[in-house]
Protein backbone atom coordinates (compact mmCIF):
# COMPACT_ATOMS: atom_id res chain seq x y z
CA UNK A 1 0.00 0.00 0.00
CA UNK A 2 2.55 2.15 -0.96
CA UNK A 3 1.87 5.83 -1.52
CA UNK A 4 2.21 9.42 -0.66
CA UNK A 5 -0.11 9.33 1.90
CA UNK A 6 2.32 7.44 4.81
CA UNK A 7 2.82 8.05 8.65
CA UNK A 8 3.59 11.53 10.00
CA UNK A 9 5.63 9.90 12.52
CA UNK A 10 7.49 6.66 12.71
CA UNK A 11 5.45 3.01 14.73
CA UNK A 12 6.07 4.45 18.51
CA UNK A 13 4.63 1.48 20.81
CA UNK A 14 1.85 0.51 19.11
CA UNK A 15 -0.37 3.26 18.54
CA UNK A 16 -0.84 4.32 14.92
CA UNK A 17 -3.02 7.42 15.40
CA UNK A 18 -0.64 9.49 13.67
CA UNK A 19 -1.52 7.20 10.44
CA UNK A 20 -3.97 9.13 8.55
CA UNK A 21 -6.90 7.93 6.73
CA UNK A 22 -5.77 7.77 3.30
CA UNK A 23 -2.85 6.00 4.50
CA UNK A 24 -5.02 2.72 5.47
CA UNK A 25 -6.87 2.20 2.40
CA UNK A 26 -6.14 0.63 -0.73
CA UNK A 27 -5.72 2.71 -4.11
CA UNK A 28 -8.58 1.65 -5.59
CA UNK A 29 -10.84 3.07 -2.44
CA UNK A 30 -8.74 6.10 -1.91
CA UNK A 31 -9.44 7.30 -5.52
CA UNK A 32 -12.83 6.47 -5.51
CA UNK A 33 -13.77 8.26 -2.13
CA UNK A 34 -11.81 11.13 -3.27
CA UNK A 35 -14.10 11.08 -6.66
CA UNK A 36 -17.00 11.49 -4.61
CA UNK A 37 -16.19 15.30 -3.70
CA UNK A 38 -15.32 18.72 -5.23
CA UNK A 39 -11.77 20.53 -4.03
CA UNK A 40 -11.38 23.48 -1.63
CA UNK A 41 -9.24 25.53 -1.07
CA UNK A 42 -8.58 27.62 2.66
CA UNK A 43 -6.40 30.35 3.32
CA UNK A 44 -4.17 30.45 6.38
CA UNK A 45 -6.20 31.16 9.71
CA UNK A 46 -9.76 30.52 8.01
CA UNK A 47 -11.95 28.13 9.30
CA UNK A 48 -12.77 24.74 7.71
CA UNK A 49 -15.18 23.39 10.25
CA UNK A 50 -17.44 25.46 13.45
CA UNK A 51 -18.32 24.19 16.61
CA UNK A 52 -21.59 23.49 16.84
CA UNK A 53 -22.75 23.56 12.97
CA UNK A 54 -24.84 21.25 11.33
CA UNK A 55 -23.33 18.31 9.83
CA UNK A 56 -23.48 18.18 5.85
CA UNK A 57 -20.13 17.21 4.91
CA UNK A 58 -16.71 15.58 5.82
CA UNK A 59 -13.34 16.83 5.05
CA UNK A 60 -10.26 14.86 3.30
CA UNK A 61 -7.31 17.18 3.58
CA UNK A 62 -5.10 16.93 0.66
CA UNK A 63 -2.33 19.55 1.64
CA UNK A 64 -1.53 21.47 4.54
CA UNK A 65 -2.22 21.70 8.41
CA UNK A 66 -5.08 22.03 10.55
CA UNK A 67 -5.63 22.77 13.81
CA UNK A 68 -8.72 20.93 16.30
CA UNK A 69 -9.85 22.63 18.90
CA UNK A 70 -12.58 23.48 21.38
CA UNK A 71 -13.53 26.48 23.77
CA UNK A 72 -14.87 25.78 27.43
CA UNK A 73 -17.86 28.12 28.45
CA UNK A 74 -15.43 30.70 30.26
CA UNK A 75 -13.59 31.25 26.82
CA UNK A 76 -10.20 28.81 27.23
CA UNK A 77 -9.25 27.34 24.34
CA UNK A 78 -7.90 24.06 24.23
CA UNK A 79 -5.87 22.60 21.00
CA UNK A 80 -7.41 19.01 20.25
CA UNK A 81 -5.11 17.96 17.41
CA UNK A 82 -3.62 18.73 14.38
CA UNK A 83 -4.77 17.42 11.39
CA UNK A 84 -2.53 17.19 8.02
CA UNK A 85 -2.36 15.42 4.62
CA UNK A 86 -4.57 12.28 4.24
CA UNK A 87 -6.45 12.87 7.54
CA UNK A 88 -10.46 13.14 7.33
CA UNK A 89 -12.23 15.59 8.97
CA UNK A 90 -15.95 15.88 10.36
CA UNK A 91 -16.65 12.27 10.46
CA UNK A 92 -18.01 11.59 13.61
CA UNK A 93 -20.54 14.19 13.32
CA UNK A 94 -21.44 12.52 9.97
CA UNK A 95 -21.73 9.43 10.99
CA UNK A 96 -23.92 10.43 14.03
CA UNK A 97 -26.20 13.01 12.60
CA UNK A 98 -24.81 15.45 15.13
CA UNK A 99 -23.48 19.06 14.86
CA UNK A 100 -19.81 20.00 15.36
CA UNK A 101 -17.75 18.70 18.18
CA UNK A 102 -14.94 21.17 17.67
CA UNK A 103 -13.79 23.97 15.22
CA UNK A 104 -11.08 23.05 12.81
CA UNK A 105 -9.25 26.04 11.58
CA UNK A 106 -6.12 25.93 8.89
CA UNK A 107 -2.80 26.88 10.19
CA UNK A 108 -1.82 27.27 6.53
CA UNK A 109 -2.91 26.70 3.28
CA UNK A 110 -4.92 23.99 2.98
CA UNK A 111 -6.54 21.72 0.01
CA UNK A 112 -9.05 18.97 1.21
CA UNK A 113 -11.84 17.54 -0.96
CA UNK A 114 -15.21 18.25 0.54
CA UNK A 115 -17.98 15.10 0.34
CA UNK A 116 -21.21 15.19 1.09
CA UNK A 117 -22.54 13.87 3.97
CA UNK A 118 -25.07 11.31 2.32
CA UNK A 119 -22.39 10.27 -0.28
CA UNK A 120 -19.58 9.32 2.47
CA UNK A 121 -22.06 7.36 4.49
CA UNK A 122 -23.71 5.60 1.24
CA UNK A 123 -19.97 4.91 0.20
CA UNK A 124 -19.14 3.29 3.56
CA UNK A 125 -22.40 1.13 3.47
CA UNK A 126 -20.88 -0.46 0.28
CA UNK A 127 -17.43 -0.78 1.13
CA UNK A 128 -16.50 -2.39 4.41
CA UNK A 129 -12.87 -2.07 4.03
CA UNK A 130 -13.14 1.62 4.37
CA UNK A 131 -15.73 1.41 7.16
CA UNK A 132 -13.08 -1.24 9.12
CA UNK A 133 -10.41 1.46 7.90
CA UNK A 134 -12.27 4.29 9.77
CA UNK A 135 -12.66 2.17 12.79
CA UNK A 136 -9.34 1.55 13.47
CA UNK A 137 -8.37 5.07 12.99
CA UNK A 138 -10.92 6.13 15.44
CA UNK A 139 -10.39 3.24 18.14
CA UNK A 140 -6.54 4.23 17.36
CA UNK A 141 -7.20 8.23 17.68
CA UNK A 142 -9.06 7.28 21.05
CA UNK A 143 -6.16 5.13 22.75
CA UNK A 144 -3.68 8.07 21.92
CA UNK A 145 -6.17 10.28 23.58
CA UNK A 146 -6.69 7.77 26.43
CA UNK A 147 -2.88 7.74 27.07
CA UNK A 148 -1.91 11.48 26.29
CA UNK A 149 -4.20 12.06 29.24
CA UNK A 150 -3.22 9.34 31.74
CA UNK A 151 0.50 10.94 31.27
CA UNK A 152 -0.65 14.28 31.67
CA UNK A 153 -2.28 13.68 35.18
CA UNK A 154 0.80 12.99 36.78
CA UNK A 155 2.86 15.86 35.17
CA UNK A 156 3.41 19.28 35.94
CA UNK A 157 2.86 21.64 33.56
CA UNK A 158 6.53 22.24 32.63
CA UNK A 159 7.04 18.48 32.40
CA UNK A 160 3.91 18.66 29.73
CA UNK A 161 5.45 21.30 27.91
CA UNK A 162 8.82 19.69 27.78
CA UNK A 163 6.70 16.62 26.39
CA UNK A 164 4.57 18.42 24.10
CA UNK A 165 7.78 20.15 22.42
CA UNK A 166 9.57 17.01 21.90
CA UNK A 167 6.34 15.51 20.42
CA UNK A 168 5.93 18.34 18.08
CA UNK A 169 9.48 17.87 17.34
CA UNK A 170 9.29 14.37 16.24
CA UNK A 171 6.11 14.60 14.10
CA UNK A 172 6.11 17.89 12.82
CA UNK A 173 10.20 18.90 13.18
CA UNK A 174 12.51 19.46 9.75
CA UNK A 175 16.23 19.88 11.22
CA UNK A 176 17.94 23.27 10.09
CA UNK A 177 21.43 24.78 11.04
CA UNK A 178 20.04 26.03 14.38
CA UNK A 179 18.11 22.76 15.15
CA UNK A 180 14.85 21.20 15.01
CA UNK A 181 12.11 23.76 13.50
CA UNK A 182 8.60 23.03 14.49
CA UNK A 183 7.27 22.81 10.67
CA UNK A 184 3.43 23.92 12.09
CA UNK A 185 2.82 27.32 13.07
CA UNK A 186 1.33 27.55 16.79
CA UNK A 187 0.74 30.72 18.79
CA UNK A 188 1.46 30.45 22.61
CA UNK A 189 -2.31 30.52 23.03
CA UNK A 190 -2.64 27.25 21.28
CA UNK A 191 1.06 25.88 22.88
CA UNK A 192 -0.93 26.12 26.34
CA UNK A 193 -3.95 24.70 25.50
CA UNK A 194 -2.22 21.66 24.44
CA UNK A 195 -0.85 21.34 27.76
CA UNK A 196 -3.93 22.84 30.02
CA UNK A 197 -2.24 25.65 30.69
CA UNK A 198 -2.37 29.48 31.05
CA UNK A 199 -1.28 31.47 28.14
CA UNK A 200 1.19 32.90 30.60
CA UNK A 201 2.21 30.08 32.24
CA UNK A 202 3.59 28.94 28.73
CA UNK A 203 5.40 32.56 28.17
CA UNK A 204 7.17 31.90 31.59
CA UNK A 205 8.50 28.60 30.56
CA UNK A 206 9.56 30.07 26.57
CA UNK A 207 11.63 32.53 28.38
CA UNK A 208 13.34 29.80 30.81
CA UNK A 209 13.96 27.94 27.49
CA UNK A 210 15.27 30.86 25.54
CA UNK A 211 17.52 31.90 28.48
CA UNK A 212 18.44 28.85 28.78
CA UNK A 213 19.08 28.11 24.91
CA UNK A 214 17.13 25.09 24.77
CA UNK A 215 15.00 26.94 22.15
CA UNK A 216 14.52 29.99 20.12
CA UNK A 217 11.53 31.75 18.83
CA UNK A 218 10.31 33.96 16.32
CA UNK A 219 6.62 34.93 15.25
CA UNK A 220 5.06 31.88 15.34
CA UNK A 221 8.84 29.82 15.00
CA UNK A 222 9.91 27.72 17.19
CA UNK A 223 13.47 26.05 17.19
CA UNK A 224 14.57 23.38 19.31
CA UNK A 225 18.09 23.98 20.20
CA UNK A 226 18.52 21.59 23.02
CA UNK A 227 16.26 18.42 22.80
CA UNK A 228 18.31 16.41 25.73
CA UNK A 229 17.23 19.51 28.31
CA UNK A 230 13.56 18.57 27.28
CA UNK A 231 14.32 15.26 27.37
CA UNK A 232 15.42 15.23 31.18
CA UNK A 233 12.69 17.71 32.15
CA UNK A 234 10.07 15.59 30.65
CA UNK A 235 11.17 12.80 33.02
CA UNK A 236 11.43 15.20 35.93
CA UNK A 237 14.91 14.19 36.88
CA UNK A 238 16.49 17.39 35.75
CA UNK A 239 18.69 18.84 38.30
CA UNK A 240 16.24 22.22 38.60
């Protein structure tokens, strides 16, 4: 099954959420799921998918990032997941008849193929590869969740960070004379609601870092300088 549409991430332990969709079917049914819908195109920042709309579609994201996320009723913001080439989008609420879970917004250009809500669902009716294909990715997506969580209770929220960076690093990271750029474009805002933090809890522990040199930062850059710092404060055995 060979194709463009691979891992963003190497096999880590055996969870393959980070597999997207397109990755886990065959040719033949990625070509015909992707004939089902018409091409979009999104501009950096716009939104793809709102909290709370009406379901009439699902998203296949050809190229470019996305970011999932929801807001709590006193306005915190927490990031979800990000979403990139040969992920689908708006599923659940597809499959369930229900509106919007979260709001899916691009981070940067993005091309996905929109389909219709009744043609996705017909389509899965008559091809249960696909339908066992979606399964897995959401049993998969779910046991990443479950886990991401069970670390996180136990953590501080500098430990998170430290975890979260490296993450980033290994999934979305492209090595440059400095050291590991983040390749996906997050604001502190969305940095701490990864980690269920304040956004100025998370500008307290950039400047540590920077002072530090463990990483620099631009507008919305991020270079890891020193990934074995993270490394030991992610295991909270770091001398500090």
């Amino acid at each position: 099954m060979a194709s463009k549409w691979t891992a963003s991430a190497p096999y880590d332990g055996g969870l393959d959420d980070r597999v997207p969709f397109l990755a886990r079917l065959e040719a033949e049914d990625r070509a015909a799921l992707l004939a089902l819908g018409r091409e979009l195109t999104f501009t950096a920042r716009s939104v793809l998918i709102h909290h709370h709309e009406p379901s009439s579609h699902v998203l296949v994201l050809v190229q470019g990032w996305t970011k999932v996320t929801a807001a709590a009723a006193n306005g915190y913001e927490a990031l979800l997941a990000l979403r990139g080439p040969g992920d689908i989008i708006g599923e659940s609420a597809a499959l369930t008849g229900r509106t919007r879970s979260a709001t899916v917004t691009a981070l940067e250009q993005v091309r996905a193929v929109a389909v219709q809500r009744e043609r996705f669902t017909e389509f899965l009716a008559h091809s249960p590869a696909v339908s066992f294909a979606l399964l897995g990715l959401t049993s998969d997506r779910t046991r990443a969740a479950d886990r991401r969580r069970l670390e996180f209770a136990s953590m501080t929220v500098r430990e998170r960070f430290a975890t979260l960076l490296l993450d980033l690093a290994r999934t979305h990271g492209r090595r440059t004379a400095e050291g590991v750029e983040l390749s996906v474009p997050l604001s502190k805002q969305e940095l701490a609601g990864s980690v269920g933090a304040s956004r100025e809890a998370v500008q307290r522990l950039l400047k540590d870092l920077r002072e530090r040199d463990v990483v620099r930062t631009g507008r919305r850059a991020l270079v890891i300088v020193r990934p074995d710092v993270l490394r030991r404060l992610a295991r909270a055995d770091a001398p500090e």
